[in-house]
GROMACS .gro file of C-alpha atoms in nm:
model
  361
    1MET     CA    1  -0.005  -0.001   0.003
    2ALA     CA    2   0.131   0.342  -0.087
    3ILE     CA    3   0.226   0.616   0.188
    4GLN     CA    4  -0.053   0.902   0.194
    5VAL     CA    5   0.118   1.222   0.197
    6ALA     CA    6   0.000   1.571   0.299
    7LEU     CA    7   0.223   1.867   0.231
    8VAL     CA    8   0.184   2.171   0.416
    9GLY     CA    9   0.372   2.466   0.290
   10THR     CA   10   0.444   2.562  -0.074
   11GLY     CA   11   0.730   2.797  -0.073
   12LEU     CA   12   1.079   2.721  -0.210
   13VAL     CA   13   1.133   2.391  -0.005
   14GLY     CA   14   0.779   2.289  -0.068
   15SER     CA   15   0.811   2.329  -0.427
   16ALA     CA   16   1.134   2.116  -0.437
   17ILE     CA   17   0.939   1.846  -0.252
   18LEU     CA   18   0.654   1.840  -0.500
   19THR     CA   19   0.910   1.806  -0.761
   20GLN     CA   20   1.101   1.514  -0.602
   21LEU     CA   21   0.752   1.347  -0.508
   22ALA     CA   22   0.697   1.319  -0.884
   23LEU     CA   23   1.017   1.114  -0.935
   24PRO     CA   24   0.940   0.755  -1.038
   25THR     CA   25   1.135   0.622  -0.732
   26ILE     CA   26   0.945   0.795  -0.493
   27ALA     CA   27   0.592   0.817  -0.663
   28LYS     CA   28   0.581   0.449  -0.677
   29HIS     CA   29   0.554   0.430  -0.277
   30THR     CA   30   0.351   0.750  -0.224
   31VAL     CA   31  -0.008   0.911  -0.321
   32LEU     CA   32  -0.049   1.285  -0.266
   33VAL     CA   33  -0.363   1.335  -0.096
   34SER     CA   34  -0.336   1.699   0.030
   35VAL     CA   35  -0.125   2.033  -0.046
   36SER     CA   36  -0.166   2.328   0.158
   37ASN     CA   37  -0.033   2.689   0.163
   38SER     CA   38  -0.059   2.944   0.430
   39LYS     CA   39  -0.446   3.006   0.331
   40ARG     CA   40  -0.587   2.740   0.136
   41THR     CA   41  -0.591   2.355   0.111
   42VAL     CA   42  -0.679   2.082  -0.158
   43PHE     CA   43  -0.774   1.776  -0.010
   44SER     CA   44  -0.830   1.467  -0.244
   45PRO     CA   45  -0.820   1.117  -0.088
   46SER     CA   46  -0.793   0.962  -0.430
   47GLY     CA   47  -0.468   1.130  -0.506
   48ILE     CA   48  -0.360   1.453  -0.656
   49SER     CA   49  -0.163   1.431  -0.974
   50LEU     CA   50   0.186   1.571  -1.008
   51PRO     CA   51   0.326   1.829  -1.138
   52LEU     CA   52   0.092   2.095  -1.020
   53ALA     CA   53   0.052   2.427  -1.179
   54ALA     CA   54   0.204   2.719  -0.980
   55ASP     CA   55  -0.134   2.845  -0.874
   56PHE     CA   56  -0.294   2.511  -0.825
   57VAL     CA   57  -0.364   2.558  -0.441
   58GLN     CA   58  -0.462   2.901  -0.472
   59THR     CA   59  -0.734   2.815  -0.765
   60LYS     CA   60  -0.854   2.496  -0.662
   61GLY     CA   61  -0.806   2.522  -0.279
   62THR     CA   62  -1.041   2.596  -0.012
   63GLU     CA   63  -0.993   2.762   0.335
   64LEU     CA   64  -0.952   2.474   0.582
   65ALA     CA   65  -0.813   2.507   0.933
   66LEU     CA   66  -0.511   2.266   1.008
   67SER     CA   67  -0.714   2.090   1.287
   68GLN     CA   68  -0.987   1.999   1.004
   69LEU     CA   69  -0.720   1.871   0.744
   70VAL     CA   70  -0.563   1.678   1.045
   71ALA     CA   71  -0.940   1.523   1.111
   72GLN     CA   72  -0.982   1.449   0.731
   73LEU     CA   73  -0.631   1.251   0.741
   74LYS     CA   74  -0.735   1.053   1.037
   75GLU     CA   75  -1.063   0.955   0.849
   76ILE     CA   76  -0.879   0.838   0.552
   77ARG     CA   77  -0.581   0.658   0.755
   78GLY     CA   78  -0.692   0.318   0.710
   79LYS     CA   79  -0.669   0.342   0.318
   80ALA     CA   80  -0.312   0.339   0.350
   81GLU     CA   81  -0.020   0.176   0.554
   82LYS     CA   82   0.100   0.496   0.657
   83THR     CA   83  -0.040   0.844   0.653
   84VAL     CA   84   0.225   1.119   0.668
   85LEU     CA   85   0.220   1.500   0.705
   86ILE     CA   86   0.533   1.700   0.581
   87ASP     CA   87   0.555   2.016   0.749
   88SER     CA   88   0.744   2.238   0.521
   89THR     CA   89   0.674   2.575   0.685
   90ALA     CA   90   0.828   2.818   0.941
   91SER     CA   91   0.498   2.839   1.113
   92PRO     CA   92   0.484   2.824   1.491
   93ALA     CA   93   0.082   2.736   1.462
   94VAL     CA   94   0.186   2.411   1.274
   95ALA     CA   95   0.480   2.317   1.516
   96ASN     CA   96   0.230   2.382   1.795
   97ALA     CA   97   0.001   2.129   1.649
   98TYR     CA   98   0.240   1.833   1.640
   99PRO     CA   99   0.117   1.679   1.943
  100GLU     CA  100  -0.236   1.674   1.791
  101ILE     CA  101  -0.115   1.518   1.467
  102LEU     CA  102   0.076   1.260   1.614
  103LYS     CA  103  -0.196   1.175   1.834
  104ALA     CA  104  -0.434   1.150   1.533
  105GLY     CA  105  -0.201   0.838   1.427
  106ILE     CA  106  -0.013   1.079   1.148
  107SER     CA  107   0.345   1.054   1.116
  108ILE     CA  108   0.556   1.381   1.055
  109ILE     CA  109   0.842   1.452   0.843
  110THR     CA  110   0.987   1.799   0.853
  111PRO     CA  111   1.273   2.068   0.812
  112ASN     CA  112   1.090   2.274   1.030
  113LYS     CA  113   1.310   2.341   1.351
  114LEU     CA  114   1.056   2.516   1.560
  115ALA     CA  115   0.892   2.237   1.726
  116LEU     CA  116   1.209   2.035   1.801
  117SER     CA  117   1.404   2.334   1.942
  118SER     CA  118   1.115   2.459   2.154
  119GLY     CA  119   1.052   2.479   2.508
  120SER     CA  120   1.027   2.149   2.697
  121ALA     CA  121   0.656   2.167   2.746
  122LEU     CA  122   0.594   2.140   2.348
  123PHE     CA  123   0.885   1.884   2.327
  124ASP     CA  124   0.746   1.662   2.604
  125SER     CA  125   0.412   1.646   2.449
  126ILE     CA  126   0.555   1.553   2.128
  127GLN     CA  127   0.763   1.292   2.290
  128ALA     CA  128   0.464   1.146   2.500
  129ALA     CA  129   0.274   1.130   2.177
  130LEU     CA  130   0.550   0.921   2.015
  131ASP     CA  131   0.595   0.699   2.300
  132ALA     CA  132   0.209   0.631   2.310
  133ASP     CA  133   0.210   0.493   1.960
  134PRO     CA  134   0.532   0.313   1.834
  135SER     CA  135   0.370   0.307   1.483
  136ILE     CA  136   0.399   0.646   1.425
  137ARG     CA  137   0.727   0.855   1.347
  138LEU     CA  138   0.865   1.191   1.365
  139LEU     CA  139   1.147   1.234   1.113
  140HIS     CA  140   1.353   1.543   1.069
  141GLU     CA  141   1.671   1.497   0.903
  142SER     CA  142   1.653   1.836   0.728
  143THR     CA  143   1.624   2.043   1.051
  144VAL     CA  144   2.007   2.032   1.078
  145GLY     CA  145   2.226   2.049   0.781
  146ALA     CA  146   1.947   2.035   0.510
  147GLY     CA  147   2.019   1.710   0.318
  148LEU     CA  148   2.344   1.615   0.493
  149PRO     CA  149   2.311   1.306   0.696
  150ILE     CA  150   2.379   1.471   1.043
  151ILE     CA  151   2.058   1.351   1.207
  152SER     CA  152   2.083   0.992   1.082
  153THR     CA  153   2.450   0.982   1.185
  154LEU     CA  154   2.406   1.078   1.515
  155ASN     CA  155   2.098   0.827   1.567
  156ASP     CA  156   2.334   0.552   1.423
  157LEU     CA  157   2.630   0.640   1.662
  158VAL     CA  158   2.381   0.641   1.962
  159ARG     CA  159   2.191   0.334   1.887
  160THR     CA  160   2.498   0.116   1.810
  161GLY     CA  161   2.646   0.199   2.156
  162ASP     CA  162   2.909   0.460   2.083
  163LYS     CA  163   2.942   0.723   2.333
  164VAL     CA  164   2.933   1.081   2.164
  165LYS     CA  165   3.177   1.313   2.351
  166ARG     CA  166   3.161   1.625   2.158
  167ILE     CA  167   2.968   1.775   1.826
  168GLU     CA  168   3.129   2.058   1.686
  169GLY     CA  169   3.057   2.239   1.346
  170VAL     CA  170   2.942   2.540   1.141
  171PHE     CA  171   2.575   2.486   1.132
  172SER     CA  172   2.470   2.803   0.962
  173GLY     CA  173   2.503   2.813   0.581
  174THR     CA  174   2.457   3.183   0.576
  175LEU     CA  175   2.754   3.243   0.850
  176SER     CA  176   2.948   2.991   0.682
  177TYR     CA  177   2.932   3.194   0.365
  178ILE     CA  178   2.979   3.532   0.547
  179PHE     CA  179   3.307   3.393   0.714
  180ASN     CA  180   3.439   3.199   0.454
  181ASN     CA  181   3.465   3.531   0.248
  182PHE     CA  182   3.538   3.770   0.538
  183SER     CA  183   3.818   3.547   0.702
  184PRO     CA  184   3.933   3.297   0.450
  185ALA     CA  185   4.244   3.089   0.505
  186THR     CA  186   4.441   3.271   0.266
  187PRO     CA  187   4.363   3.627   0.314
  188PRO     CA  188   4.337   3.862   0.005
  189GLU     CA  189   4.534   4.193  -0.042
  190GLU     CA  190   4.236   4.406   0.011
  191PRO     CA  191   3.997   4.202   0.206
  192PRO     CA  192   3.623   4.311   0.188
  193MET     CA  193   3.401   4.482   0.466
  194PHE     CA  194   3.201   4.266   0.686
  195SER     CA  195   2.878   4.472   0.592
  196ASP     CA  196   2.954   4.424   0.215
  197ILE     CA  197   2.987   4.042   0.234
  198VAL     CA  198   2.648   4.047   0.458
  199GLY     CA  199   2.482   4.254   0.179
  200GLN     CA  200   2.616   4.024  -0.074
  201ALA     CA  201   2.470   3.720   0.109
  202LYS     CA  202   2.151   3.899   0.128
  203LYS     CA  203   2.138   3.972  -0.253
  204LEU     CA  204   2.236   3.595  -0.304
  205GLY     CA  205   1.914   3.480  -0.085
  206TYR     CA  206   2.164   3.338   0.162
  207THR     CA  207   2.000   3.530   0.456
  208GLU     CA  208   1.664   3.592   0.580
  209PRO     CA  209   1.477   3.905   0.444
  210ASN     CA  210   1.645   4.083   0.740
  211PRO     CA  211   2.009   3.948   0.822
  212HIS     CA  212   1.953   3.999   1.207
  213SER     CA  213   1.794   3.656   1.198
  214ASP     CA  214   2.104   3.498   1.082
  215LEU     CA  215   2.349   3.716   1.262
  216SER     CA  216   2.174   3.654   1.606
  217GLY     CA  217   2.279   3.302   1.606
  218SER     CA  218   1.954   3.169   1.690
  219ASP     CA  219   1.923   2.933   1.391
  220VAL     CA  220   2.253   2.760   1.514
  221ALA     CA  221   2.111   2.733   1.855
  222ARG     CA  222   1.796   2.586   1.740
  223LYS     CA  223   2.013   2.306   1.557
  224LEU     CA  224   2.211   2.259   1.861
  225THR     CA  225   1.913   2.188   2.084
  226ILE     CA  226   1.771   1.943   1.837
  227LEU     CA  227   2.122   1.760   1.837
  228ALA     CA  228   2.158   1.778   2.198
  229ARG     CA  229   1.815   1.655   2.275
  230LEU     CA  230   1.886   1.323   2.057
  231LEU     CA  231   2.179   1.214   2.299
  232PRO     CA  232   2.083   0.971   2.566
  233GLU     CA  233   2.147   1.232   2.828
  234THR     CA  234   2.121   1.596   2.736
  235PRO     CA  235   2.428   1.761   2.836
  236ILE     CA  236   2.233   2.044   3.006
  237PRO     CA  237   1.891   2.113   3.085
  238LEU     CA  238   1.700   2.306   2.811
  239PRO     CA  239   1.396   2.413   2.962
  240GLU     CA  240   1.336   2.695   2.704
  241GLY     CA  241   1.465   2.495   2.431
  242TYR     CA  242   1.700   2.726   2.201
  243LEU     CA  243   1.648   3.004   2.443
  244SER     CA  244   1.841   2.809   2.680
  245VAL     CA  245   2.165   2.801   2.463
  246PRO     CA  246   2.421   3.061   2.550
  247THR     CA  247   2.440   3.225   2.211
  248SER     CA  248   2.681   3.490   2.084
  249SER     CA  249   2.490   3.756   1.860
  250LEU     CA  250   2.685   3.925   1.601
  251SER     CA  251   2.415   4.154   1.545
  252PRO     CA  252   2.503   4.497   1.684
  253GLU     CA  253   2.324   4.642   1.984
  254GLY     CA  254   2.054   4.846   1.863
  255LEU     CA  255   1.993   4.701   1.518
  256GLU     CA  256   1.766   4.428   1.627
  257THR     CA  257   1.461   4.643   1.604
  258LEU     CA  258   1.510   4.747   1.264
  259GLU     CA  259   1.243   4.568   1.039
  260ASP     CA  260   1.384   4.660   0.689
  261GLY     CA  261   1.663   4.428   0.575
  262ASP     CA  262   1.825   4.681   0.353
  263GLU     CA  263   1.842   4.944   0.634
  264TYR     CA  264   1.995   4.690   0.853
  265VAL     CA  265   2.294   4.615   0.616
  266GLU     CA  266   2.346   5.004   0.579
  267LYS     CA  267   2.343   5.055   0.950
  268LEU     CA  268   2.581   4.743   0.990
  269LYS     CA  269   2.859   4.945   0.818
  270ASP     CA  270   2.897   5.119   1.155
  271SER     CA  271   3.040   4.802   1.283
  272ASP     CA  272   3.292   4.737   1.006
  273VAL     CA  273   3.597   4.883   1.178
  274GLU     CA  274   3.512   4.634   1.505
  275PHE     CA  275   3.481   4.327   1.273
  276GLU     CA  276   3.777   4.421   1.075
  277GLN     CA  277   3.991   4.435   1.417
  278MET     CA  278   3.854   4.117   1.503
  279ARG     CA  279   3.959   3.955   1.146
  280LYS     CA  280   4.309   4.114   1.198
  281ARG     CA  281   4.369   3.973   1.537
  282ALA     CA  282   4.291   3.624   1.423
  283GLU     CA  283   4.500   3.666   1.091
  284GLN     CA  284   4.797   3.798   1.291
  285MET     CA  285   4.784   3.446   1.481
  286GLY     CA  286   4.755   3.240   1.194
  287GLN     CA  287   4.373   3.192   1.255
  288VAL     CA  288   4.044   3.240   1.079
  289LEU     CA  289   3.707   3.346   1.220
  290ARG     CA  290   3.402   3.081   1.220
  291TYR     CA  291   3.082   3.073   1.385
  292VAL     CA  292   3.044   2.767   1.555
  293GLY     CA  293   2.810   2.520   1.762
  294VAL     CA  294   2.947   2.300   1.997
  295VAL     CA  295   2.760   2.036   2.212
  296ASP     CA  296   3.020   1.904   2.461
  297VAL     CA  297   2.891   1.623   2.653
  298GLU     CA  298   3.192   1.561   2.869
  299LYS     CA  299   3.193   1.945   3.022
  300CYS     CA  300   2.799   1.942   3.014
  301THR     CA  301   2.783   2.270   2.780
  302VAL     CA  302   2.604   2.377   2.472
  303GLN     CA  303   2.689   2.684   2.303
  304ALA     CA  304   2.699   2.910   1.974
  305SER     CA  305   2.970   3.167   1.942
  306LEU     CA  306   3.247   3.328   1.699
  307GLU     CA  307   3.574   3.134   1.759
  308THR     CA  308   3.906   3.125   1.603
  309TYR     CA  309   4.072   2.822   1.430
  310PRO     CA  310   4.421   2.769   1.273
  311ALA     CA  311   4.407   2.858   0.912
  312THR     CA  312   4.510   2.473   0.852
  313HIS     CA  313   4.200   2.363   1.039
  314PRO     CA  314   3.924   2.189   0.829
  315PHE     CA  315   3.689   2.459   0.944
  316ALA     CA  316   3.932   2.682   0.771
  317THR     CA  317   4.032   2.482   0.462
  318SER     CA  318   3.740   2.271   0.384
  319LEU     CA  319   3.440   2.500   0.347
  320GLY     CA  320   3.340   2.675   0.061
  321GLY     CA  321   3.039   2.894  -0.030
  322SER     CA  322   2.759   2.805   0.217
  323ASP     CA  323   2.877   2.460   0.328
  324ASN     CA  324   2.803   2.322   0.658
  325ILE     CA  325   3.086   2.094   0.836
  326ILE     CA  326   3.003   1.895   1.136
  327ALA     CA  327   3.262   1.683   1.350
  328PHE     CA  328   3.157   1.389   1.581
  329HIS     CA  329   3.422   1.330   1.844
  330THR     CA  330   3.334   0.981   2.005
  331GLU     CA  331   3.489   0.692   2.184
  332ARG     CA  332   3.456   0.472   1.881
  333TYR     CA  333   3.628   0.697   1.623
  334SER     CA  334   3.992   0.794   1.723
  335ARG     CA  335   3.991   1.068   1.484
  336PRO     CA  336   3.660   1.295   1.449
  337LEU     CA  337   3.395   1.173   1.214
  338ILE     CA  338   3.338   1.462   0.975
  339ILE     CA  339   3.054   1.535   0.745
  340GLN     CA  340   3.081   1.836   0.506
  341GLY     CA  341   2.857   1.977   0.229
  342ALA     CA  342   2.580   2.204   0.101
  343GLY     CA  343   2.389   2.285   0.420
  344ALA     CA  344   2.138   2.525   0.263
  345GLY     CA  345   1.936   2.500  -0.056
  346ALA     CA  346   1.579   2.397  -0.156
  347ALA     CA  347   1.672   2.094  -0.343
  348VAL     CA  348   1.905   1.945  -0.087
  349THR     CA  349   1.671   2.026   0.189
  350ALA     CA  350   1.386   1.839  -0.002
  351MET     CA  351   1.609   1.558  -0.040
  352GLY     CA  352   1.676   1.518   0.311
  353VAL     CA  353   1.270   1.512   0.329
  354MET     CA  354   1.264   1.253   0.073
  355SER     CA  355   1.523   1.029   0.249
  356ASP     CA  356   1.296   1.044   0.570
  357LEU     CA  357   1.004   0.946   0.342
  358LEU     CA  358   1.166   0.650   0.234
  359LYS     CA  359   1.247   0.518   0.553
  360LEU     CA  360   0.897   0.472   0.598
  361VAL     CA  361   0.860   0.235   0.301
   0.00000   0.00000   0.00000
């Protein structure tokens, strides 16, 4: 029997998911029964044919609350071996509904980090729903590292009895791009200003509309929270989720209230001298600047911060563009197990979602 799939979210990643759902290797295992954007839903138990026109949901859909969609999916659940909701939104409302969705017997696959990096109340409700019915799953490979096998690798290490001592890496594709260009292993004769690189990253679509969201470090803190919670014993209590993670913000004081992204980049120029001084200090020591996240099990700490690394370190020499790189230090591996590659982008994020979907086959 095919897996019934309901997709919520039709933005860049959602559109890439629809494209990959149409691939023969995936389509033979699935039937798309619902597609929703932020306002409208198309629901068809007999299946929705792919590909879809760009305005399909807007023209064919009806207004439908998420709770109603969940009720409809619950009604048709018996027609398939599994029913899955793919949350491809950045919506707190959808994230908050995870316990309700799971209790309805519907598995969830998501690149949305909000629920799993939330405070303990929501996270514990999600875990309780999963524990109550072992047949349902919550899979989230794409919440950390897009399509990179970060979550699956950590799960494999833990489940096979290895002891993870430390997880360290460059988890933000945006901050990777910024510091790969601002503080490269081989410094250019005329290095660009920090604000210029942030502005370029914004033009390329690597940042959020307002770069403050990226420079605040909150995205890294969310990913660290997700990883820490996958360990048998969370290194430190995270009652407020990612808000409990000590996080060094690179966003200058006073700019966090600006709503316009272009104005933010313009005001960021006032801090160029300070960033340049940090870059020069690192260069004089033969080091580079990298924004990293660390889960240190032995020290019982989790933190996200700007750090220096030798110019010969893999974090300095192996990264390009918006790559992520994550190093697992464990008892079993005498040298760190390193995973590196594209950590952002709709196609690779959708690939991570599809890999999760195929785990249910």
